[in-house]
Amino acid sequence: MRRLKAVALGWLPPVAGAPSRAPIFSLALTLSLALTLSLALATPICAGTMADQTYPQTRRDDIVETHFGEKIADPYRWLEADVRQSPEVAEWVARENAVTEDYLAGLPQRARFAQRIREIMNYERYGLPDKAGQRYFYTRNSGLQPQSQLFVRKGLHGKPKLLLDPNTWASDGATALDAWEPSEKGHFLLYSVQDGGSDWRILRVLDVRSGEPLEDAVRWAKFTGLSWVGEEGFLYSRFPAPEEGTAFQGLNYNHTVYFHRLGTPQSQDEVVFATPDHPEYNHFARVTQDGRLAVITTSVGTDARYEVSVIDLDKRAEQGWKARKIVSGFTDDWRFVEGSGEHLWYVTNKDAPRYRLVGIDLSKDNPEWTELVGERTDILERAGIVGDQLVLNYMRDAASHAEIIGLDGRPGRTITLNGIGTASGFRGRPGDPETFYAFSSFNCPAAIYRMNIASGETEPFAEPKLCFDPQDYSVEQRFFRSKDGTRVPMFVVRGKTVARMNRPVPTLLYGYGGFDVSLTPGFSAVRLAWLEAGGAFALANLRGGGEYGREWHDAGRRANKQNVFDDFIAASEYLIDEGIAKKDGLAIQGGSNGGLLVGAVVNQRPDLYAAAVAQVGVMDMLRFDRFTAGRYWVDDYGYPDKEADFRILRSYSPYHNIRGGVDYPAILVTTADTDDRVVPGHSFKYTAALQAADIGDRPHLIRIETRAGHGSGKPTDKAIEEGADILAFIARWTGLKISQGGQRSEK
């Protein structure tokens, strides 16, 4: 089940562009007509101006509500309406985009950044192979294709055969192959289709031998795993079909696991696991690789607190989908490793905040969990069974290392990785002689390796051919002290020439700090273009993430959320004090929960920053729980309708805490019309409030993508254009310049 954590959270990973295995009309005509009308009728207002441009007019309503004795104004609530349903919101979007596009088009470095990002991205990229029967399935992008294609080989060195080409699915490249799963023998391929960046999925099946699609189609799947039951059908999760007009904003309840039998219509799918008495629960199914057990993981919100139930598939004929609960109470994290017969293995933080490996034998009358690998200082992120051994993936100070041990927990050997970076994969089946893993870092795109599980020897499966030398860039890990004295790690990446000069340069700082998500080293062509131009990049591992286990997460959520902002501010001050960042040349960036981070920190310390980029952020902390997946986020944020939580949320909500009379940095807000994770109304309202406030003459703009969502599935061209816009914007305000010949200079 690829990307289970991201799916289970109802939240995308914070760094867009990571490899993913995982019915909307275009707004072009609507927006074009709205723009024509707006240019004819709109008049400028003095809501806040840039040097040569005026923000579009935005209507203010007299909405004031009283919450726990405090009057809360919400003049831009009308911007919460679905842009597909509201001509007035569509018109506002068109006018804002026109101003933003005009401004960005005038930035002299935009074209150069776009060209260089395109050149850097133009390398062959592979996904991790998945073996089923004698077939190896994997994704590949030749370089600049809008979407990666899916290939299969018969045998490790067989001739590649193209199975799926998402680039033929939509003329704009915005329909993507999301998750995929071959059947046990590799005869069929189950896959999910994502359109326009939405979280909704359509599930389809391909006959691998013939290459022909089956007629099977499952709609309204969302936050789902994909798991085969033999070759006869598969388990998946979905919500009921939404009411007309509510698909992209309505709250989601009654998540249910179904079984779909190949060759039958969706209307005949069988309910496998549901909790009608608890419509807020979510359920994800996974079948053990020997096909014996279906494991159901149940969650309540975004917290890693689960219940686990199992269904004995060998007894399905006599017992149906009868489930047996083996973990109850929603108190701990349970990360499924694998099963064999009635044995199960899990990574858990029960009685071990930094995780341990445990097993259970369900054939016993009163089975109990047995510890195989105890808790260590490092975080045990995941484990996998390959052959007759266990591969353990650890994280130390947000960087990866791995080792192999016996199934009985006996010590084995360490897997040597290539420096500071992120290792992923290590999947396989009991009895397999091999496993595959990927390794990447800030200066090195993912390379795929095959490891002989018996000898530990590795060989490249796919290594990228690059137009730059990774050795030209240095990756350091530093530590700084936050406001309360907490020691916080941060990665600093610079060109070696820049590092040797030992003087401050324009710097981009990225952060997230929430939902138990760990930020680890990874490659981005956009970031490399920034580094190549002479800038520095820093990534801070803030509290609220999962870099140091349960305590680190707890220290940055709900009543402790201010710690995240304090950490980010302290990281900013460290970069300036250490002579890495120019005092007037520091930009910050974050997406999703990181967009909230940027908005909150800019309100608290606008003096620190020259520019800020807030992407698909949660900006109205008093109403986030009223839309789509927002109800899940109360685990990290708290409940707006509870007074104690309301007071905390009110204190940092970006939309409600803009400070008039203070000069703000240049701000670029980005969102997308089809973001049904963090609905774009958050960004619309926040931008309108920025533009109406007396916060100085620097630009406060919004970039609204069409036929895109929260980040996943975005075609290559759109990713390049967005990256170029962001880099050109922050370069303008941090003082980084590139001449037409590509030479770097500073203002």
XYZ file of C-alpha atoms in Angstrom:
747
model
C 0.000 0.000 0.000
C 2.065 2.918 -1.292
C 2.117 6.177 0.648
C -0.111 4.772 3.413
C 1.019 7.355 5.961
C 0.203 10.284 3.705
C -3.155 8.764 2.835
C -3.970 7.890 6.424
C -3.220 11.428 7.524
C -5.484 12.901 4.929
C -2.500 15.112 4.247
C 0.150 15.225 1.560
C 3.838 15.074 2.254
C 5.182 18.587 2.754
C 7.713 18.568 -0.049
C 5.978 18.622 -3.411
C 7.478 16.701 -6.278
C 8.307 13.463 -4.447
C 7.884 10.311 -6.546
C 4.367 8.948 -6.203
C 2.910 5.491 -6.821
C -0.067 6.284 -6.114
C -15.085 14.431 -13.141
C -13.871 18.034 -13.245
C -14.347 20.639 -15.938
C -11.732 23.215 -16.887
C -12.246 26.775 -15.662
C -10.497 28.311 -18.666
C -13.653 29.588 -20.370
C -15.310 30.696 -17.149
C -12.232 32.581 -16.011
C -11.718 34.153 -19.433
C -15.259 35.551 -19.457
C -14.948 36.688 -15.859
C -11.661 38.443 -16.593
C -13.155 40.296 -19.566
C -16.043 41.464 -17.401
C -13.802 42.483 -14.519
C -11.481 44.559 -16.700
C -14.471 46.424 -18.041
C -16.191 47.090 -14.723
C -13.697 46.956 -11.863
C -12.210 50.136 -10.429
C -9.061 50.369 -8.305
C -9.357 50.846 -4.557
C -6.800 51.996 -1.989
C -6.626 48.610 -0.297
C -2.854 48.477 -0.533
C -0.700 49.150 -3.553
C 2.512 48.030 -5.204
C 4.825 50.410 -6.967
C 3.081 50.385 -10.346
C 0.054 48.177 -9.828
C -3.186 48.140 -7.892
C -4.801 45.106 -6.316
C -8.194 44.074 -7.645
C -11.262 45.181 -5.743
C -12.481 42.640 -3.181
C -15.904 42.917 -1.605
C -16.029 43.162 2.195
C -19.094 41.861 4.019
C -20.204 42.816 7.520
C -19.981 39.332 8.997
C -19.160 39.431 12.702
C -19.696 36.470 15.034
C -19.186 36.143 18.759
C -17.072 33.223 19.934
C -16.571 32.752 23.664
C -17.219 36.439 24.274
C -14.954 37.701 21.462
C -16.282 39.319 18.295
C -14.671 37.789 15.200
C -14.980 39.559 11.862
C -14.951 37.454 8.705
C -15.473 39.940 5.839
C -14.224 37.592 3.110
C -16.238 34.504 3.957
C -17.894 34.671 0.554
C -14.543 33.594 -0.908
C -15.002 30.170 0.695
C -17.506 29.278 -2.035
C -16.425 26.651 -4.567
C -14.869 28.432 -7.537
C -16.663 25.955 -9.837
C -20.052 26.900 -8.420
C -19.665 30.645 -7.811
C -19.249 33.052 -10.765
C -18.334 35.825 -8.316
C -15.437 33.817 -6.847
C -14.356 32.761 -10.345
C -14.266 36.421 -11.365
C -12.155 37.296 -8.301
C -9.753 34.465 -9.131
C -9.384 35.701 -12.703
C -8.650 39.264 -11.631
C -6.123 38.215 -8.996
C -4.361 35.901 -11.426
C -4.194 38.666 -14.025
C -2.404 41.002 -11.607
C -0.050 38.253 -10.380
C 0.812 37.032 -13.863
C 1.511 40.597 -14.992
C 3.829 41.128 -12.029
C 5.677 37.831 -12.402
C 6.063 38.289 -16.156
C 7.953 41.504 -15.460
C 10.600 39.787 -13.334
C 13.753 39.617 -15.462
C 15.012 36.305 -14.016
C 11.813 34.331 -14.482
C 12.678 33.031 -17.970
C 16.205 32.089 -16.945
C 14.994 30.149 -13.908
C 12.372 28.342 -16.007
C 15.011 27.381 -18.559
C 17.431 26.101 -15.945
C 14.821 24.153 -13.967
C 13.764 22.480 -17.204
C 17.367 21.563 -18.007
C 17.986 20.131 -14.543
C 14.752 18.097 -14.603
C 15.558 16.587 -17.978
C 16.995 13.316 -16.690
C 15.646 9.773 -16.677
C 13.783 9.043 -13.434
C 12.734 5.607 -12.148
C 10.462 4.492 -9.357
C 11.133 1.535 -7.069
C 10.452 -1.807 -8.780
C 7.766 -4.113 -7.412
C 8.062 -7.820 -8.158
C 5.002 -10.023 -8.681
C 5.495 -13.532 -9.994
C 8.349 -13.246 -12.497
C 7.457 -9.697 -13.471
C 9.041 -6.432 -12.312
C 6.821 -3.339 -12.401
C 8.224 0.189 -12.166
C 7.607 3.786 -13.257
C 9.867 5.765 -15.562
C 9.928 9.334 -16.815
C 12.263 10.081 -19.712
C 12.828 13.554 -18.281
C 10.225 16.126 -19.238
C 7.157 13.965 -19.775
C 4.117 15.456 -17.990
C 3.559 12.189 -16.078
C 5.659 9.096 -15.437
C 4.806 5.938 -17.381
C 4.439 2.427 -15.936
C 6.563 -0.402 -17.378
C 6.915 -4.131 -16.760
C 9.797 -6.553 -17.409
C 9.627 -10.341 -17.581
C 12.618 -11.140 -15.401
C 15.094 -8.632 -14.020
C 16.824 -8.064 -17.358
C 13.830 -8.564 -19.601
C 12.753 -6.154 -22.298
C 10.709 -3.254 -20.871
C 7.063 -3.198 -21.930
C 4.962 -0.045 -21.581
C 1.798 -0.835 -19.637
C 0.297 2.539 -18.823
C 0.952 5.963 -20.305
C -0.923 8.666 -18.339
C 0.335 11.245 -20.834
C -2.397 10.070 -23.215
C -5.190 10.501 -20.660
C -5.648 14.281 -20.841
C -4.532 16.965 -23.270
C -3.219 19.162 -20.436
C -1.293 16.347 -18.718
C -3.219 16.880 -15.478
C -4.609 13.338 -15.196
C -2.109 11.226 -13.278
C -1.345 7.635 -12.365
C -1.492 7.668 -8.570
C -1.121 4.341 -6.725
C -0.776 0.905 -8.333
C -0.547 -2.708 -7.203
C 0.088 -5.886 -9.215
C -1.832 -9.014 -8.277
C 0.060 -11.806 -6.504
C 1.082 -13.612 -9.688
C 1.425 -10.426 -11.700
C -1.445 -11.248 -14.069
C -3.386 -8.057 -13.292
C -2.549 -4.506 -12.317
C -4.841 -2.447 -10.105
C -4.259 1.290 -10.321
C -5.846 4.582 -9.278
C -6.357 7.614 -11.501
C -6.165 11.170 -10.186
C -7.692 13.964 -12.229
C -6.821 17.643 -11.870
C -5.056 17.166 -8.550
C -8.195 16.118 -6.657
C -8.109 13.633 -3.775
C -10.891 11.602 -5.390
C -9.691 8.525 -7.290
C -11.050 6.188 -9.949
C -9.781 2.606 -9.649
C -9.170 0.574 -12.797
C -7.647 -2.813 -13.700
C -5.321 -3.856 -16.519
C -4.724 -7.358 -17.884
C -0.920 -7.440 -17.827
C -0.547 -10.274 -20.329
C -2.653 -8.664 -23.029
C -2.071 -5.059 -22.020
C -5.817 -4.449 -22.324
C -7.904 -2.667 -19.672
C -10.785 -4.495 -18.019
C -14.212 -2.895 -17.808
C -13.968 -2.659 -14.020
C -14.150 0.906 -12.646
C -14.599 1.994 -9.033
C -15.472 5.614 -8.282
C -15.386 7.833 -5.186
C -12.359 6.115 -3.697
C -10.400 8.433 -1.414
C -7.604 7.915 1.111
C -7.465 4.294 0.026
C -5.013 1.455 -0.024
C -5.016 -1.083 -2.849
C -4.744 -4.745 -1.907
C -5.455 -7.895 -3.893
C -7.293 -10.947 -2.618
C -5.599 -13.589 -4.753
C -6.380 -12.944 -8.413
C -10.144 -12.712 -7.916
C -10.555 -9.142 -6.715
C -9.284 -6.424 -4.424
C -9.949 -4.457 -1.240
C -10.234 -0.690 -1.283
C -11.682 2.161 0.810
C -14.132 4.854 -0.190
C -16.710 7.322 1.036
C -20.345 7.422 -0.096
C -20.852 9.354 -3.330
C -21.118 13.060 -2.382
C -24.255 15.075 -2.958
C -24.402 17.127 -6.128
C -22.132 20.183 -5.934
C -20.338 19.132 -2.718
C -17.558 16.892 -4.062
C -14.765 19.411 -3.533
C -15.808 21.039 -0.264
C -18.129 18.746 1.659
C -16.986 16.910 4.777
C -16.224 13.211 4.338
C -17.759 10.601 6.661
C -18.430 6.841 6.681
C -15.172 5.605 5.219
C -15.719 1.923 4.371
C -13.606 -0.985 3.121
C -15.124 -2.852 0.159
C -14.277 -5.957 -1.845
C -14.562 -5.660 -5.613
C -14.687 -8.902 -7.589
C -13.222 -8.652 -11.076
C -15.814 -8.571 -13.830
C -18.652 -7.237 -11.647
C -20.143 -3.719 -11.402
C -19.303 -1.487 -8.446
C -22.905 -1.754 -7.243
C -22.196 -5.391 -6.320
C -19.113 -4.633 -4.203
C -19.245 -6.231 -0.751
C -18.889 -4.259 2.478
C -15.856 -5.704 4.271
C -15.410 -3.367 7.211
C -17.461 -0.364 8.335
C -18.316 1.472 11.552
C -21.702 3.170 11.020
C -21.844 3.988 14.745
C -18.606 5.927 14.291
C -18.865 7.697 10.919
C -15.726 9.701 11.707
C -13.491 6.599 11.598
C -11.272 5.774 8.603
C -10.308 2.244 7.548
C -7.473 0.907 5.384
C -7.053 -2.694 4.239
C -3.865 -4.631 3.576
C -3.598 -8.329 2.651
C -0.549 -10.227 3.872
C 1.679 -11.378 1.044
C 0.822 -15.033 1.537
C -2.855 -14.095 1.161
C -3.887 -15.511 4.540
C -4.998 -12.401 6.463
C -6.613 -9.079 5.636
C -5.379 -6.484 8.110
C -7.657 -3.480 8.747
C -6.098 -0.367 10.260
C -8.587 2.127 11.721
C -7.847 5.769 12.503
C -9.799 8.678 13.942
C -7.877 11.747 12.804
C -4.341 12.597 11.772
C -2.715 11.280 14.934
C -0.769 8.042 14.592
C -3.174 6.267 16.950
C -4.781 3.168 15.496
C -6.923 0.151 16.116
C -6.121 -3.041 14.199
C -8.459 -5.849 13.140
C -7.758 -8.974 11.094
C -9.908 -11.115 8.819
C -8.932 -14.739 8.179
C -9.347 -15.069 4.422
C -9.000 -18.872 4.602
C -12.275 -18.940 6.537
C -14.133 -16.464 4.343
C -16.430 -19.115 2.863
C -17.786 -20.053 6.297
C -17.387 -16.801 8.250
C -17.647 -14.115 5.602
C -15.768 -10.892 6.378
C -15.701 -11.540 10.114
C -13.076 -9.330 11.769
C -11.120 -9.962 14.958
C -9.765 -6.928 16.782
C -6.165 -7.308 17.969
C -5.364 -3.684 18.906
C -7.923 -1.384 20.502
C -8.086 1.990 22.161
C -6.552 4.458 19.660
C -3.527 5.027 21.883
C -0.468 4.099 19.802
C 1.036 3.935 16.332
C 0.999 0.514 14.646
C 2.922 0.283 11.353
C 2.244 -2.971 9.569
C 5.372 -4.827 8.454
C 4.156 -8.165 7.069
C 2.425 -11.409 7.933
C 3.060 -15.080 7.359
C 0.355 -17.580 8.208
C -1.051 -16.315 11.496
C 2.111 -14.428 12.455
C 2.166 -10.635 12.166
C 5.002 -8.147 12.592
C 4.599 -4.480 13.453
C 6.654 -1.391 14.195
C 5.012 0.421 17.111
C 5.554 3.209 19.616
C 3.562 1.410 22.302
C 5.781 1.653 25.384
C 8.533 2.943 23.062
C 8.280 6.605 21.912
C 11.066 6.004 19.353
C 9.527 2.742 18.147
C 10.361 -0.948 18.390
C 9.642 -4.098 16.389
C 7.119 -6.600 17.757
C 5.396 -9.775 16.587
C 2.303 -11.792 17.461
C 1.147 -15.371 16.828
C -2.632 -15.322 16.365
C -2.878 -19.128 16.412
C -2.425 -19.090 20.180
C -5.423 -18.956 22.514
C -4.318 -15.756 24.227
C -1.784 -14.205 21.862
C 0.531 -11.519 23.192
C 2.921 -9.157 21.487
C 6.564 -10.209 21.646
C 9.408 -7.733 21.290
C 11.946 -8.588 18.567
C 13.935 -5.344 18.415
C 13.771 -2.962 21.341
C 13.661 0.819 21.330
C 16.896 2.629 20.502
C 18.061 6.229 20.436
C 17.400 6.363 16.687
C 13.859 6.325 15.314
C 12.744 3.023 13.764
C 10.768 4.323 10.783
C 9.799 1.088 9.060
C 10.706 -2.546 8.556
C 10.267 -5.114 5.822
C 10.615 -8.861 5.477
C 12.737 -9.921 2.520
C 13.796 -13.526 2.085
C 14.199 -14.863 5.619
C 15.429 -11.595 7.108
C 14.185 -8.231 8.314
C 15.365 -4.925 6.867
C 15.123 -2.099 9.422
C 15.074 1.528 8.285
C 16.217 3.959 10.996
C 16.375 7.743 11.167
C 19.074 9.600 13.078
C 18.824 13.390 13.207
C 16.470 13.288 10.172
C 18.889 11.224 8.005
C 18.526 7.539 7.097
C 20.493 4.410 7.861
C 19.475 0.773 7.606
C 20.416 -2.708 8.799
C 19.473 -6.354 8.291
C 18.586 -8.743 11.117
C 17.132 -12.249 11.410
C 13.416 -12.861 11.795
C 14.130 -13.863 15.384
C 15.707 -10.473 16.094
C 19.322 -11.652 16.032
C 21.748 -8.864 15.011
C 22.802 -8.797 11.390
C 24.705 -6.192 9.390
C 24.514 -2.484 8.643
C 23.680 -1.283 5.132
C 26.115 1.416 4.055
C 24.443 4.445 2.480
C 26.071 7.279 0.590
C 26.272 10.068 3.163
C 23.526 12.381 4.471
C 20.333 11.468 2.687
C 17.079 9.538 2.630
C 16.750 5.812 1.948
C 13.366 4.354 1.038
C 12.015 1.062 -0.208
C 13.458 -2.217 1.132
C 10.207 -3.952 0.206
C 9.975 -7.610 -0.652
C 8.338 -10.916 0.106
C 9.290 -13.823 2.315
C 11.560 -16.030 0.224
C 12.692 -13.245 -2.132
C 16.446 -13.165 -2.797
C 16.481 -9.414 -3.373
C 15.134 -6.026 -2.406
C 15.282 -2.584 -3.983
C 15.855 0.756 -2.356
C 16.259 4.383 -3.387
C 18.733 6.876 -1.981
C 18.611 10.638 -2.519
C 19.888 13.842 -0.987
C 19.656 17.572 -1.552
C 22.404 17.455 -4.188
C 21.586 14.054 -5.689
C 18.363 12.752 -7.288
C 17.100 9.321 -6.335
C 19.159 6.388 -7.576
C 17.635 2.902 -7.398
C 19.716 -0.029 -6.101
C 19.161 -3.789 -6.027
C 20.495 -5.599 -2.965
C 21.185 -9.321 -2.672
C 19.563 -10.061 0.659
C 21.870 -12.982 1.473
C 25.210 -11.333 0.738
C 24.265 -7.683 1.238
C 25.895 -6.765 -2.072
C 24.265 -3.949 -4.019
C 24.216 -3.010 -7.672
C 22.597 -0.071 -9.471
C 19.184 -0.688 -11.006
C 18.819 2.882 -12.310
C 21.180 5.811 -11.787
C 20.324 9.248 -13.183
C 22.559 10.956 -15.730
C 22.775 14.587 -14.682
C 23.643 17.937 -16.221
C 25.350 19.052 -13.010
C 27.953 17.681 -10.620
C 26.553 16.812 -7.171
C 30.065 17.263 -5.758
C 29.799 21.000 -6.440
C 27.399 21.319 -3.483
C 27.907 20.855 0.230
C 25.273 19.376 2.548
C 25.748 20.180 6.220
C 23.714 19.447 9.292
C 23.725 22.097 11.975
C 21.935 22.504 15.286
C 20.530 25.663 16.846
C 18.766 26.560 20.072
C 15.127 27.573 20.008
C 13.532 30.174 22.273
C 13.126 27.708 25.167
C 16.601 26.211 24.723
C 15.512 23.130 22.734
C 18.201 21.855 20.354
C 16.790 21.727 16.815
C 18.499 20.298 13.699
C 18.703 22.046 10.351
C 20.217 21.111 7.007
C 22.180 23.822 5.178
C 22.949 23.367 1.477
C 25.241 25.648 -0.537
C 27.477 25.576 -3.539
C 30.998 24.807 -2.361
C 32.226 28.064 -3.899
C 29.603 29.991 -1.926
C 30.504 28.100 1.256
C 34.226 28.853 0.799
C 33.535 32.569 0.356
C 32.123 32.485 3.896
C 29.876 35.494 3.446
C 26.092 35.820 3.646
C 24.027 35.225 0.512
C 20.296 35.257 -0.293
C 18.842 32.236 1.502
C 15.636 30.218 1.272
C 14.455 28.529 4.493
C 11.846 25.746 4.330
C 9.796 24.290 7.194
C 6.735 22.208 8.047
C 6.504 21.247 11.724
C 3.389 19.143 12.152
C 1.408 15.919 11.864
C 4.317 13.689 12.886
C 5.821 14.244 9.400
C 9.615 14.115 9.185
C 11.445 16.313 6.693
C 14.419 14.392 5.364
C 16.969 15.175 2.624
C 15.531 15.019 -0.881
C 16.249 16.368 -4.314
C 14.441 19.253 -6.010
C 15.373 20.718 -9.390
C 13.872 24.023 -8.273
C 16.075 24.166 -5.204
C 19.131 23.203 -7.214
C 18.455 26.074 -9.635
C 18.418 28.395 -6.615
C 21.707 26.963 -5.334
C 23.278 27.117 -8.767
C 22.378 30.802 -8.959
C 24.398 31.444 -5.819
C 21.753 31.216 -3.109
C 21.702 29.029 -0.005
C 18.948 26.615 1.042
C 18.087 25.526 4.579
C 15.563 22.987 5.871
C 14.653 23.144 9.572
C 13.377 20.026 11.379
C 10.888 21.778 13.623
C 8.980 20.360 16.554
C 5.608 18.954 15.584
C 7.289 16.619 13.098
C 8.353 13.036 13.653
C 12.130 13.444 13.560
C 12.565 12.408 17.211
C 9.464 10.363 17.882
C 6.322 10.954 19.899
C 7.714 13.627 22.239
C 8.933 15.749 19.322
C 5.499 15.619 17.716
C 3.677 16.386 20.961
C 5.969 19.352 21.618
C 4.689 21.086 18.473
C 0.948 20.576 18.371
C -2.254 21.901 19.944
C -1.314 23.945 23.037
C 2.359 23.644 22.051
C 1.960 24.921 18.479
C 3.801 28.158 19.265
C 6.958 26.080 19.732
C 6.908 25.392 15.974
C 6.838 29.090 15.178
C 9.525 29.801 17.760
C 11.721 27.097 16.207
C 11.320 28.595 12.735
C 12.074 32.095 13.972
C 15.141 30.789 15.818
C 16.300 29.030 12.633
C 15.938 32.316 10.770
C 17.956 34.211 13.356
C 20.631 31.504 13.373
C 21.088 31.726 9.608
C 21.579 35.475 9.851
C 23.760 35.405 12.971
C 26.024 32.707 11.492
C 26.596 34.716 8.335
C 24.815 32.220 6.068
C 21.845 34.423 5.141
C 21.900 38.096 4.294
C 20.111 40.120 6.931
C 17.904 41.660 4.261
C 17.955 38.571 2.058
C 16.112 35.758 3.859
C 13.028 34.138 2.290
C 10.809 31.477 3.836
C 8.632 28.827 2.219
C 6.198 26.171 3.385
C 3.278 24.182 2.032
C 0.036 22.911 3.567
C 0.706 22.914 7.327
C 3.917 24.665 6.290
C 1.813 27.367 4.613
C 0.187 27.964 7.996
C 3.705 28.140 9.468
C 4.765 30.837 6.991
C 1.600 32.879 7.552
C 1.892 32.737 11.340
C 5.614 33.535 11.448
C 5.285 36.469 9.046
C 2.631 37.948 11.336
C 4.845 37.487 14.385
C 8.190 38.585 12.914
C 7.698 40.428 9.618
C 10.991 42.257 10.181
C 13.032 39.069 9.705
C 12.087 38.338 6.126
C 12.506 39.851 2.689
C 10.042 37.441 1.064
C 7.656 34.644 1.988
C 5.948 31.920 -0.048
C 2.890 30.298 1.553
C 1.646 27.340 -0.483
C -1.785 25.684 -0.134
C -1.823 26.761 3.502
C -4.343 26.400 6.330
C -4.956 30.102 6.980
C -8.286 30.334 8.831
C -7.771 28.365 12.022
C -11.312 29.025 13.252
C -13.085 27.279 10.330
C -10.613 24.687 9.019
C -12.688 21.776 10.338
C -15.709 22.614 8.167
C -14.345 21.462 4.819
C -13.359 18.104 3.236
C -10.496 16.551 5.244
C -10.249 19.428 7.710
C -12.085 17.574 10.436
C -9.120 15.192 10.777
C -6.700 17.962 11.694
C -8.113 18.594 15.158
C -5.547 16.101 16.465
C -2.782 18.580 15.677
C -4.658 21.881 15.941
C -7.438 21.344 18.456
C -11.169 22.058 18.197
C -12.276 25.575 17.213
C -15.570 25.060 19.094
C -13.810 24.366 22.421
C -12.840 27.514 24.267
C -9.348 26.481 25.389
C -8.441 25.400 21.857
C -10.151 28.438 20.344
C -7.970 30.805 22.384
C -4.799 29.142 21.082
C -6.007 28.981 17.479
C -7.139 32.596 17.568
C -3.691 33.668 18.811
C -1.843 32.510 15.687
C -4.424 32.119 12.890
C -2.770 33.821 9.881
C -6.034 35.296 8.577
C -6.947 36.848 11.926
C -3.577 38.243 13.015
C -2.373 40.450 10.163
C -0.825 43.527 11.794
C -1.652 46.831 10.141
C 0.876 49.640 10.400
C 3.865 47.266 10.088
C 5.910 46.667 6.944
C 5.540 43.087 5.751
C 7.846 41.140 3.441
C 6.864 40.452 -0.148
C 4.401 37.551 -0.026
C 3.404 35.091 -2.730
C 0.468 32.838 -1.834
C -0.097 29.790 -4.053
C -3.107 27.498 -4.274
C -5.147 25.609 -6.874
C -8.781 25.447 -7.908
C -9.029 21.673 -7.384
C -7.373 21.516 -3.967
C -9.931 19.522 -2.011
C -7.468 18.828 0.818
C -6.918 22.409 2.021
C -9.680 24.197 0.154
C -8.471 27.319 -1.711
C -10.818 29.535 0.290
C -8.130 29.574 2.997
C -5.659 31.229 0.642
C -8.303 33.450 -0.984
C -9.391 34.975 2.333
C -5.849 35.386 3.620
C -4.732 37.156 0.443
C -7.737 39.469 0.451
C -6.946 40.405 4.063
C -3.278 41.041 3.215
C -4.189 43.257 0.294
C -6.638 45.265 2.389
C -4.173 45.856 5.242
C -1.731 48.728 5.716
C 1.409 46.556 5.640
C 3.704 48.385 3.245
C 4.301 48.597 -0.500
C 5.871 45.218 -1.174
C 3.657 42.934 -3.268
C 1.204 40.551 -1.594
C -0.016 38.354 -4.420
C -1.772 35.063 -5.023
C -1.031 32.523 -7.747
C -4.016 30.239 -8.427
C -3.379 27.193 -10.603
C -6.206 25.649 -12.620
C -6.651 21.889 -13.000
C -4.349 21.265 -10.046
C -4.797 20.307 -6.413
C -2.794 20.036 -3.220
C 0.392 19.023 -5.005
C 0.350 15.424 -6.208
C -0.249 14.614 -9.848
C 0.935 18.003 -11.100
C 2.345 17.708 -14.639
C 5.978 18.593 -15.238
C 5.337 21.797 -17.178
C 3.140 23.196 -14.409
C 5.744 22.272 -11.797
C 8.454 24.038 -13.789
C 6.387 27.197 -14.264
C 5.424 27.345 -10.598
C 9.041 26.813 -9.538
C 10.280 29.551 -11.851
C 7.639 31.976 -10.568
C 8.605 31.299 -6.951
C 12.352 31.590 -7.526
C 12.024 34.776 -9.572
C 9.805 36.302 -6.877
C 12.114 35.541 -3.962
C 15.217 36.418 -6.002
C 13.747 39.865 -6.655
C 13.254 40.571 -2.953
C 16.319 38.849 -1.500
C 18.699 40.467 -3.988
C 19.808 37.404 -5.957
C 20.531 38.162 -9.598
C 21.498 36.066 -12.610
C 22.815 37.677 -15.757
C 21.538 36.447 -19.115
C 24.753 34.465 -19.481
C 23.981 32.569 -16.303
C 26.665 34.232 -14.151
C 25.686 34.800 -10.537
C 25.746 38.153 -8.845
C 24.138 39.945 -5.938
C 22.525 43.312 -5.568
